[in-house]
XYZ file of C-alpha atoms in Angstrom:
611
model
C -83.103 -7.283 175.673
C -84.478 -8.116 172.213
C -88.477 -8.912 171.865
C -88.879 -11.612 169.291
C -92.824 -12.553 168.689
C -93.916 -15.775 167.498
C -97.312 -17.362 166.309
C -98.478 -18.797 169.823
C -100.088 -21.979 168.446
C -97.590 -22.272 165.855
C -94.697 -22.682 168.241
C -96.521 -24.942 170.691
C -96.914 -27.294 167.336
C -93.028 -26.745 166.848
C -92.627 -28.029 170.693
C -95.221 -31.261 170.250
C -97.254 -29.541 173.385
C -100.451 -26.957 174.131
C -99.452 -24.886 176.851
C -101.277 -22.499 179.200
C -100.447 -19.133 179.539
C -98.426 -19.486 183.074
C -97.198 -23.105 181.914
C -95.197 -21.616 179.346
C -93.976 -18.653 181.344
C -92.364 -20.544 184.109
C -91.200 -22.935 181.359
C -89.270 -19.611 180.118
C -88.225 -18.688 183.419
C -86.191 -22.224 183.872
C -84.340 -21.806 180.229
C -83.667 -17.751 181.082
C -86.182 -15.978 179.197
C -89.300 -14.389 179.572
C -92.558 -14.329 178.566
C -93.512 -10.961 178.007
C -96.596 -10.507 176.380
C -99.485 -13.420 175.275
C -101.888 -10.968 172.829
C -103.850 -13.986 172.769
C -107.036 -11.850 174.856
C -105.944 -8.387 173.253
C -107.523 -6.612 169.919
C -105.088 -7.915 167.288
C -104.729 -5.612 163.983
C -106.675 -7.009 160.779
C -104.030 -7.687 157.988
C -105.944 -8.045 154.392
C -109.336 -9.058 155.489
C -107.628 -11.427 158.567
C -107.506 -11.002 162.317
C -103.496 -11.889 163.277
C -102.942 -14.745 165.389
C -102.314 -14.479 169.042
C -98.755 -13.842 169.559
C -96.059 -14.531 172.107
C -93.914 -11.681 172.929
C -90.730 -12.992 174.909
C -87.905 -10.882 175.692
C -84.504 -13.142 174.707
C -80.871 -12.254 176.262
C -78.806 -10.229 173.799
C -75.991 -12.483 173.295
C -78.287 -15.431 172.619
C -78.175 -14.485 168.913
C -79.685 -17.936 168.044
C -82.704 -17.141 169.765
C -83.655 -14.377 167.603
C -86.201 -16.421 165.082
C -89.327 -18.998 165.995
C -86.867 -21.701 164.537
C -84.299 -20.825 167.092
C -86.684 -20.262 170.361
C -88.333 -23.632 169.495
C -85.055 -25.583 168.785
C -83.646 -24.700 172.400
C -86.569 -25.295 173.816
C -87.084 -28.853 172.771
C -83.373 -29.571 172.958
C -84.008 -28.321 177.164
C -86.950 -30.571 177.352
C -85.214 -33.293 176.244
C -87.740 -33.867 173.082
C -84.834 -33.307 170.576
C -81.100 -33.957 170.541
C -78.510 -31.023 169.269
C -78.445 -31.037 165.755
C -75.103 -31.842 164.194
C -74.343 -28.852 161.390
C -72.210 -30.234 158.407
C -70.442 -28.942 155.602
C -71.354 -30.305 152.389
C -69.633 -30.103 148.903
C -72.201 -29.259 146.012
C -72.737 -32.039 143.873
C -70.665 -30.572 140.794
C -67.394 -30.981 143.445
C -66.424 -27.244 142.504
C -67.154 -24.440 145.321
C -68.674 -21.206 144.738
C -66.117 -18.541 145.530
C -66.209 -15.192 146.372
C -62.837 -13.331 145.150
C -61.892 -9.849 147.075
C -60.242 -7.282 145.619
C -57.715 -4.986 147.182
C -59.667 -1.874 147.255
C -61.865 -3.569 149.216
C -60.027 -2.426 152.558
C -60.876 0.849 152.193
C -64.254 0.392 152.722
C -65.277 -3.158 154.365
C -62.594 -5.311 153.722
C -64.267 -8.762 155.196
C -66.589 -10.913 153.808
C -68.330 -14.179 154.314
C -70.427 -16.338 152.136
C -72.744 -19.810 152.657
C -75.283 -21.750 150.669
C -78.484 -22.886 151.477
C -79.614 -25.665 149.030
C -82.865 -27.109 148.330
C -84.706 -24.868 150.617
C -88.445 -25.264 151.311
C -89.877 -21.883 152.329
C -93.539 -21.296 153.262
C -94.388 -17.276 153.596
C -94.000 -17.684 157.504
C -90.538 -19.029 157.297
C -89.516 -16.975 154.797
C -91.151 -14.020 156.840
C -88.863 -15.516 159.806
C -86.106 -15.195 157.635
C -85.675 -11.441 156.534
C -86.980 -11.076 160.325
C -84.076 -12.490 161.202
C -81.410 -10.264 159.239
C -83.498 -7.672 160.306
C -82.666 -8.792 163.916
C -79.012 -9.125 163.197
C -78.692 -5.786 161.693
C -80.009 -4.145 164.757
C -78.277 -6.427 167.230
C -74.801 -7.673 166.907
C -74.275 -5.944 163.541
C -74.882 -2.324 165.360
C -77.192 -1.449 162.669
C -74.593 -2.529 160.053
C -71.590 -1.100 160.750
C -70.204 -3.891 161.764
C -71.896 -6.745 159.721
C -74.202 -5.970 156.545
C -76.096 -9.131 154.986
C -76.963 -10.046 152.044
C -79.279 -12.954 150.368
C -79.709 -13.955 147.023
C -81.965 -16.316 144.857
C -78.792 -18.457 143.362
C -80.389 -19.416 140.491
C -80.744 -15.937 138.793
C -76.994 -15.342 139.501
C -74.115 -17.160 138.110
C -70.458 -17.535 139.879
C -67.933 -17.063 140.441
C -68.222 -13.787 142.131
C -66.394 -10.579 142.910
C -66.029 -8.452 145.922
C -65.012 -5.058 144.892
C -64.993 -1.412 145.781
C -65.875 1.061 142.791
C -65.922 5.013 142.728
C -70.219 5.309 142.948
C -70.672 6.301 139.222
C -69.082 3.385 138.133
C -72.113 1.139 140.332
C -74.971 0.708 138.374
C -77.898 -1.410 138.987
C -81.575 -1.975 139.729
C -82.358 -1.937 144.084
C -84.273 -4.054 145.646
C -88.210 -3.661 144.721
C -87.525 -1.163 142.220
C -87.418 -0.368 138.572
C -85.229 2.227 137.464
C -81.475 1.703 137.189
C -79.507 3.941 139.190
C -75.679 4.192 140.074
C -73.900 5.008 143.640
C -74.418 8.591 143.699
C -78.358 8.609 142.529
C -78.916 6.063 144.697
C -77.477 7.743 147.510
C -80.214 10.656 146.453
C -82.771 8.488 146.318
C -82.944 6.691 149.459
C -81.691 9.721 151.649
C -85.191 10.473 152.904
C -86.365 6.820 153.343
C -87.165 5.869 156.881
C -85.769 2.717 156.728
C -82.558 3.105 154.580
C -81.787 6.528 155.209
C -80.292 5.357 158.461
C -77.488 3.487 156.845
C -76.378 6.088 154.201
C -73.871 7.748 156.535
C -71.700 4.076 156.763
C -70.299 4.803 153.211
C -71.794 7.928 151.746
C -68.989 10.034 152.013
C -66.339 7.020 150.776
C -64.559 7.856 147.363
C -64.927 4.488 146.921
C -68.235 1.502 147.421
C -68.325 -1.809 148.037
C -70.105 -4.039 145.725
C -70.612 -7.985 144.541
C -70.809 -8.735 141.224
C -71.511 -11.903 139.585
C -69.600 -13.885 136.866
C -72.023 -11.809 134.626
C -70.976 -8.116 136.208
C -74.888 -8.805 137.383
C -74.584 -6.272 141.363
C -75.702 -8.811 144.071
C -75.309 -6.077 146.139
C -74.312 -2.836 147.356
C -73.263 -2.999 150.861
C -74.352 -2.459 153.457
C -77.522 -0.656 151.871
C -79.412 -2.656 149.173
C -78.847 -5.533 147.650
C -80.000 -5.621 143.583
C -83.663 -6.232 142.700
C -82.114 -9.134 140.206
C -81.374 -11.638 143.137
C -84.227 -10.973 145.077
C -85.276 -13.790 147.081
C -88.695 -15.207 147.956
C -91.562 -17.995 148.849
C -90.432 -20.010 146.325
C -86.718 -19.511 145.997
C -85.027 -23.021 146.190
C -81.343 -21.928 146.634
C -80.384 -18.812 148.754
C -77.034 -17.607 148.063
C -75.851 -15.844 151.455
C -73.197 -12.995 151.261
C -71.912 -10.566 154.716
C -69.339 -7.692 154.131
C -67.721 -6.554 157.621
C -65.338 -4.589 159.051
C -65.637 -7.270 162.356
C -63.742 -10.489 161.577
C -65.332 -12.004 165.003
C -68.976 -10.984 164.194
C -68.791 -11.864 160.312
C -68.800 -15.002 161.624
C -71.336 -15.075 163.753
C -73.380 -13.594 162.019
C -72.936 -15.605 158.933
C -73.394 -18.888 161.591
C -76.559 -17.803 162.559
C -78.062 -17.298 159.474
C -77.298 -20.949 157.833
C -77.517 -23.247 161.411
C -81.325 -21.590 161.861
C -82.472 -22.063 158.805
C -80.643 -25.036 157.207
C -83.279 -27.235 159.058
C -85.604 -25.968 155.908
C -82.886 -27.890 153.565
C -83.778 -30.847 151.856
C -80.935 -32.628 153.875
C -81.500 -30.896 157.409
C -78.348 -29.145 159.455
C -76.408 -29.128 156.175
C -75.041 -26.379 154.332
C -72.799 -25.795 150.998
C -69.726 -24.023 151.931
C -68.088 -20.578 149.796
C -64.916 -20.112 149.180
C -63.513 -16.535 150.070
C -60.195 -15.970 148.231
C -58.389 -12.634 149.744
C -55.110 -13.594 149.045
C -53.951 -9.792 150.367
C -55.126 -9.905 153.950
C -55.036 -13.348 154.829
C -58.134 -14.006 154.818
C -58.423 -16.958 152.115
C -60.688 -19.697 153.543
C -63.857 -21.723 153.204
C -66.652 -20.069 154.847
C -68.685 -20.758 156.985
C -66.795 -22.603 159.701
C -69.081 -24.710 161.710
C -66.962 -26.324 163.794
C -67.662 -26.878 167.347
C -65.508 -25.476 169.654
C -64.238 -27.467 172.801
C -62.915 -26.803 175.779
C -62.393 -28.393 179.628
C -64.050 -27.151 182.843
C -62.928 -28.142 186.543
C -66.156 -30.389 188.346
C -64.668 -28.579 191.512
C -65.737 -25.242 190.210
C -68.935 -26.098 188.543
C -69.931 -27.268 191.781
C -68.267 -25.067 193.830
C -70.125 -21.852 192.298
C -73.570 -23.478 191.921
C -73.391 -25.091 195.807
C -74.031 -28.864 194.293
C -71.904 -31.803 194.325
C -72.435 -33.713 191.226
C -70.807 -35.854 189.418
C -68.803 -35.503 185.983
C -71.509 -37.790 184.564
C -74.186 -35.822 185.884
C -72.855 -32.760 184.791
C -72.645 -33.608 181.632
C -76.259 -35.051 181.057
C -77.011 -31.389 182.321
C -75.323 -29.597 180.144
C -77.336 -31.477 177.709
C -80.297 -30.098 177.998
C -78.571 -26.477 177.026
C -77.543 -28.070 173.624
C -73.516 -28.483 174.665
C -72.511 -31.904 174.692
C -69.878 -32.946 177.049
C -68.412 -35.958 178.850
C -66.085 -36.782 181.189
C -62.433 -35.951 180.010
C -59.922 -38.553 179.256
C -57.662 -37.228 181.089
C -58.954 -36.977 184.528
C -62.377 -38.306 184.381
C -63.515 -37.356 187.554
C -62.057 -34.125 188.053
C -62.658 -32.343 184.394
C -65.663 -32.463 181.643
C -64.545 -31.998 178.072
C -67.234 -29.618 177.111
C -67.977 -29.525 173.075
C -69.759 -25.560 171.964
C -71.956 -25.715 169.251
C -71.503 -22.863 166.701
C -74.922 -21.942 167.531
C -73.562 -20.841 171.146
C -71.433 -17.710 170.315
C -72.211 -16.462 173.616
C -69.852 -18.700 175.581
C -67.016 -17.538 175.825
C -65.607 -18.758 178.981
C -66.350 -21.397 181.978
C -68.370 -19.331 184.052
C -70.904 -19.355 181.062
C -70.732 -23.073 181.183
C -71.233 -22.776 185.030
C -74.705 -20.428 184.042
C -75.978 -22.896 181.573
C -75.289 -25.547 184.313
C -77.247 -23.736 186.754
C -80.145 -23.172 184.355
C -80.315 -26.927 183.494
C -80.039 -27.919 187.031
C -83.003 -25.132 187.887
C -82.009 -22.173 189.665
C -85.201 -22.212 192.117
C -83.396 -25.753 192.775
C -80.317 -24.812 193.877
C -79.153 -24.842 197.698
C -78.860 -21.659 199.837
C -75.663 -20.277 200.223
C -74.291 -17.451 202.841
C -71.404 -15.392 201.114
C -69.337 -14.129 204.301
C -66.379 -13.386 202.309
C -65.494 -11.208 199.389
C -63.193 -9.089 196.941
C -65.221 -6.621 196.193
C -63.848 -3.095 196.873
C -64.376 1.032 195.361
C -62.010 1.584 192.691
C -58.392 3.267 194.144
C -59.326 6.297 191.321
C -63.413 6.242 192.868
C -62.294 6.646 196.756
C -59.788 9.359 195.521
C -62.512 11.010 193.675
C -65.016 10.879 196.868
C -62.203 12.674 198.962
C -62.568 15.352 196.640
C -66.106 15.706 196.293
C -67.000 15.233 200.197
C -64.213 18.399 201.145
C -66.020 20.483 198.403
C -69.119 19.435 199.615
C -68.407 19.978 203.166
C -67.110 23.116 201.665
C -70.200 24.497 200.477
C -70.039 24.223 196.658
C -72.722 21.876 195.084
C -71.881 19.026 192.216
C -73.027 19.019 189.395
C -73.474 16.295 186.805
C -73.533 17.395 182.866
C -72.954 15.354 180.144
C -69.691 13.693 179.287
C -70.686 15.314 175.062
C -70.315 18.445 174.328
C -70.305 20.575 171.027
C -66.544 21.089 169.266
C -67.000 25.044 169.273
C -67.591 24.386 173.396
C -64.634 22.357 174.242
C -62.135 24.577 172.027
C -63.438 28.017 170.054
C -65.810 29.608 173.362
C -62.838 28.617 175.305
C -60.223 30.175 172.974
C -58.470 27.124 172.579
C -57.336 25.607 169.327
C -58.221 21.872 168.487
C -54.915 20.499 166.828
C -56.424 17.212 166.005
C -54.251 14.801 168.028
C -56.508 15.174 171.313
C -60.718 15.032 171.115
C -62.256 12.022 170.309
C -64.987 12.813 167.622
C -68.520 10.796 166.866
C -68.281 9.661 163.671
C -71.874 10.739 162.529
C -73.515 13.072 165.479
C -77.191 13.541 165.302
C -76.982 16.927 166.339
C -74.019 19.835 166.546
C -74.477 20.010 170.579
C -72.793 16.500 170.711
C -70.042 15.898 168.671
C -66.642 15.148 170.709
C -66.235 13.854 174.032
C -64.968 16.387 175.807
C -61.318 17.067 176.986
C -62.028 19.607 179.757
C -65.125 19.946 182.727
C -65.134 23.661 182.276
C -67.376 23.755 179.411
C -70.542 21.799 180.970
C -69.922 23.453 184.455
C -69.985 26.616 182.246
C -73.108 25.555 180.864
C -74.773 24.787 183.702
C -74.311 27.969 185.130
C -75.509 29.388 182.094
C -79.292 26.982 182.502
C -79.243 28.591 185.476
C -79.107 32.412 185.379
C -81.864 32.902 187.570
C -80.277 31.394 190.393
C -78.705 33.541 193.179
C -75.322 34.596 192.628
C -72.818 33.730 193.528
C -73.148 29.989 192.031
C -70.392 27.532 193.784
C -70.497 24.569 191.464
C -67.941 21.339 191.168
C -67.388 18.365 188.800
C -65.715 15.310 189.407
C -65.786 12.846 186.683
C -63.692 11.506 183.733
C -62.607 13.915 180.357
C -61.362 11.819 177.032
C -58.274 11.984 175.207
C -57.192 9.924 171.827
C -53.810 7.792 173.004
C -52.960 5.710 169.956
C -50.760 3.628 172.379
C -53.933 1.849 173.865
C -56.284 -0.829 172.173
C -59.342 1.373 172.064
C -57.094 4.788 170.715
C -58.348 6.789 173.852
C -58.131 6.951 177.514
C -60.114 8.213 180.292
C -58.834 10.791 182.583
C -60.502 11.323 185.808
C -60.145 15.611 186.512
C -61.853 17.379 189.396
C -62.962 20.971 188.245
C -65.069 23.953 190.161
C -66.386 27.262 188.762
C -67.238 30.457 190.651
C -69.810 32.832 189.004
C -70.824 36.450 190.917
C -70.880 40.019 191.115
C -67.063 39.682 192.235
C -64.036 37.768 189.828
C -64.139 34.849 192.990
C -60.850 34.370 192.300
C -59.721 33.791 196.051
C -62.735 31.354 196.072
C -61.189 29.125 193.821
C -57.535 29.408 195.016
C -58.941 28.989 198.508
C -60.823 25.680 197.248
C -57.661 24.843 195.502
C -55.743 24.482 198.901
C -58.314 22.518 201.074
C -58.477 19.712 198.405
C -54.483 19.522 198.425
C -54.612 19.901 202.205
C -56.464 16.296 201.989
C -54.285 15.289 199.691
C -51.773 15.986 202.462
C -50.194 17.569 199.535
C -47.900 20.645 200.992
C -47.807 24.219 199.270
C -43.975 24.904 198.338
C -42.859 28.548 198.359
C -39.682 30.061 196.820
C -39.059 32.422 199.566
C -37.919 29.990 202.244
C -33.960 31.538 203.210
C -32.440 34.682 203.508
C -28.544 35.642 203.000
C -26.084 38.197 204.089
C -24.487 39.967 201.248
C -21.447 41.360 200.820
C -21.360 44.672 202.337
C -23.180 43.165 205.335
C -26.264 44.661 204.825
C -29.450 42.491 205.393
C -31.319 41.628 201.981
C -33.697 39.593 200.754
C -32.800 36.777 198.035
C -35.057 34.395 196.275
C -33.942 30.698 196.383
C -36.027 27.708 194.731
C -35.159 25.494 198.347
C -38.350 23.304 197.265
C -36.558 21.566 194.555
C -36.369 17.955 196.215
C -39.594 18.088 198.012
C -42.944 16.864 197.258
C -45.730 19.243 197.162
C -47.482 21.715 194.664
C -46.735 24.751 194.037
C -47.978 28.047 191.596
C -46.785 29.420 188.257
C -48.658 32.609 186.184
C -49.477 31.340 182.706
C -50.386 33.558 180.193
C -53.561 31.640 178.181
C -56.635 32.978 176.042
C -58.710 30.848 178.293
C -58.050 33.573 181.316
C -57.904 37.182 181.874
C -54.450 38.542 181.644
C -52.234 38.577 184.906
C -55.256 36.710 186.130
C -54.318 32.772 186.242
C -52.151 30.197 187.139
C -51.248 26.505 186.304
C -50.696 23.896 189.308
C -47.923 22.238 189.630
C -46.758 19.148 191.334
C -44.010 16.835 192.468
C -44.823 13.550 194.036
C -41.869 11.605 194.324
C -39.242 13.192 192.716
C -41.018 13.446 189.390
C -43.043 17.047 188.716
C -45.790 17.422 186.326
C -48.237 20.050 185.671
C -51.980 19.145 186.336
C -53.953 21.983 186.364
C -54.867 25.608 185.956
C -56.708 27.772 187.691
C -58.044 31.821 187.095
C -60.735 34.413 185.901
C -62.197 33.554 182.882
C -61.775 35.925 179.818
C -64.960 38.476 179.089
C -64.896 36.936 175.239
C -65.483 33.472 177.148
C -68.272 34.927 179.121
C -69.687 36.586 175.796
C -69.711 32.792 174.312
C -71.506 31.295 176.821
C -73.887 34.157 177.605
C -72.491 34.862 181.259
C -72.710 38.668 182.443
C -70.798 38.359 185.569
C -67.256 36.824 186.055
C -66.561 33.555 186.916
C -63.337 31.859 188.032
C -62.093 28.383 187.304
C -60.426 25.508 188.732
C -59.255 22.008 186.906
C -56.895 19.441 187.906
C -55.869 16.081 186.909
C -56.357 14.130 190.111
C -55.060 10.486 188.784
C -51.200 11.783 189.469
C -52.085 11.056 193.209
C -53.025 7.724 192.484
């Protein structure tokens, strides 16, 4: 969970109350948090000449994004005591009646073809608000934004820029500009030089180094805003005294744009000169669909069932009850029109992105209400069972235990040259799952096969006695672009046998126990004999095991395996074969890759066609 620290006596001034240490940790532990850390009694580092103030460090759920600033934690905490109502965010139209817009150009969807935009008028900042401020996109970046991939932000003193502006995306000698807090104009490409060693920048170079193409805003002026999502110009630099703040987020997440850019404006337009308002943007993206006034801050509403409030939390309150509950956790609801005393019409600030469904509504209920409050209940009945695929998996790994061969656990990553080249397979693109920017060339795909880590773990452990007897059952990755997420899991069951001799009936005798348990029967093709002709008694070969269900054994002829040395595994469960497997003595040139001197034999099957 995030750690957001706060000036102690600052935020007890914020919440109208002196607290002592354990007063304000259980007061944390009824709203959900916790009080981590009070420095208050600790040495405290000397900043210019002066001691810091005690601080509170308190540890905030990760989807409670507007917790993640001192003006969020003490907003929801004087909403929960009841010392302040929730505020009602509005839209407001500048006074000149014409919106600031933000116009997106094609190209743009190359790169990061979202963006969002707000403004902040008549803004009051002192240096510890402010300093809560870039704290706060600072938070965002690391948190939702997944160090912004997903969401970059930018903010910008409005009255040094003029709009309308631009969203665009420019080959990187074409950007040129001044960064942040420095002095020497650079374009894409120097830039890109310059920052590469910085420990705070350097991080985010990967996200569009390598694009022919960068996003950038310009201003009516061709003045860069910013280059997303690394710098934004040292032109619009905001600060103490900055009245306006022009706020602009590039994305590639439609959902988290707006989150993000909700976050930003409902925490800090209480610093406005008219509090909980904010000047809208418009975004005009006429070739995605994406033409609208941002941000959108209105509440969300929904109905929840009394019966399974109450049901979940053990109580029996009523709708009106409920309601002034839900309160406290800055939702306002009431009892619904409809059927008042059945269903609450529940009303979701946009400060509350992390409901998403009733059962949060039932948490925030049970938080209001006091957990240490609610009644005792005795579960005696429930759904919960292993996964079909996990009690498959365990049948497996308890005969191969019982067997004598011990499991083994390596990781799911594995180097490109493991998974394909050492095994003398070739990668045709269509089947590993790559990382997009590995920190090191030992992890780089997910792998597609168990054979390379059990491989590797024999190798870690060459001073072992021989012969090793080593199993894997766990999941392997494939790309599928029929599925939402482009990949699938496949759950495969593998062994290895390393010794003096190839092991080879080791494996094949492993092979049969697990399909024994299976209760999966071996077919054979020499099940009948006929009488020829001349009456003489001979032997012919007849595939009889064509409409039965069992497995059965083909030579292959692979790289992966020693000539004359393997076979694949087939299988027919219901009428329908398949191959799932392959078994067989490892090539030497595999052993010469992975630094093995004796042989070793391998099994791997696909166990999720017995599901």
């Amino acid at each position: 969970m995030p750690t957001i620290s706060v000036d102690k006596y600052d935020l007890y001034e914020a919440l109208g109350q002196k607290y002592t240490t354990p007063e304000f940790e259980e007061l944390c532990f009824e709203f959900g948090i916790e009080l981590d850390e009070d420095t208050e009694n600790e040495e405290r580092p000397i900043v210019n000449g002066v001691q810091e103030p005690p601080q509170l460090k308190i540890e905030i759920p990760a989807n409670r994004y507007d917790m993640l600033c001192f003006e969020g934690i003490a907003l929801m905490l004087n909403i929960f005591r009841g010392k302040q109502p929730t505020p009602n965010f509005r839209l407001v139209q500048p006074a000149s009646g014409d919106l600031h817009t933000i116009t997106v150009l094609e190209d743009t969807t190359k790169v990061r073809p979202l963006v969002g935009g707000a403004i902040l008028r008549n803004i009051k900042f002192t240096q510890k608000s402010y300093e809560s401020f870039i704290a706060l996109q600072d938070k965002l970046h690391a948190n939702l934004a997944r160090n912004r991939t997903l969401v970059a932000i930018g903010t910008h003193d409005l009255d040094t820029v003029k709009g309308p502006f631009t969203y665009e995306a420019r080959p990187p000698k074409d950007i040129s500009f001044v960064p942040l807090n420095q002095t020497k104009k650079m374009n894409g490409e120097e830039l890109m030089a310059f920052y590469e060693k910085d420990r705070h920048l350097g991080r985010y170079l990967h996200i569009i180094k390598d694009k022919p193409l960068y996003p950038v805003i310009y201003d009516a002026n061709r003045v860069v805003c910013s280059l997303p999502p690394i710098i934004n110009g040292d032109h619009s630099k905001i600060g103490v005294n900055t009245k306006n703040v022009f706020i602009e987020c590039t994305a590639t997440d439609k959902t988290k744009l707006e989150i993000v850019v909700n976050m930003m404006v409902t925490m800090f337009s209480v610093y406005a000169a008219e509090p909980f308002t904010v000047e809208p943007v418009k975004i005009i993206s006429d070739h995605n669909g994406e033409t609208r006034i941002s941000p959108n801050l209105t509440p969300r509403t929904t109905t929840v069932e009394v019966d399974y409030l109450n049901g979940c939390l053990g109580l029996s309150e009523s709708a009106e009850s409920i309601s002034k509950l839900l309160s406290k956790m800055a939702l306002t609801a009431k009892p619904s029109s409809e059927d008042p005393n059945s269903l609450i019409e529940v009303t979701i600030p946009p400060t509350r992105a992390d409901i998403l469904q009733r059962c949060d509504i039932m948490e925030d209920l049970g938080i209001a209400y006091g957990f240490n409050k609610l009644p005792r209940i005795s579960v005696t009945k429930t759904v919960g069972a292993p996964l079909t695929l996990n009690k498959l998996a365990d049948i497996v790994r308890l005969e191969c235990g019982m067997a004598g061969w011990s499991e083994v656990m390596p990781l799911i990553l594995c180097s490109h040259d493991e998974n394909f080249a050492w095994l003398n397979r070739k990668d045709d693109g269509k089947t590993a799952v790559r990382l997009a920017n590995p920190k090191t060339a030992e992890y780089q795909i997910v792998r597609t096969s168990l054979i390379p880590g059990l491989l590797k773990t024999i190798r870690e452990n060459k001073g072992h006695s021989v012969p090793m007897r080593i199993f894997e059952t766990s999941d392997v990755v494939y790309k599928d672009p029929t599925v939402e997420r482009k990949a699938r899991n496949e759950r495969h069951f593998a062994a290895a046998w390393y010794g003096k001799t190839s092991g080879f009936e080791e494996v094949h005798g492993l092979l049969d126990r697990v399909m024994a348990m299976l209760r999966q029967a071996f077919l054979t093709h020499d099940e009948g004999l006929t009488t020829a002709p001349d009456k003489q008694i001979d032997f012919e070969v007849t595939a009889t095991h064509s409409k039965r269900d069992g497995y059965w054994l083909e030579p292959v002829d692979e790289s992966t395996f020693f000539p004359g040395r393997a076979a694949a595994i087939h299988v027919r469960l219901g009428g329908k074969t398949a191959r799932i497997g392959e078994f067989g003595i490892l090539h030497p040139s595999v052993l010469e890759n992975f630094d093995l001197k004796y042989p070793v034999s391998t099994l791997e099957v696909n166990l999720e066609v017995f599901l």
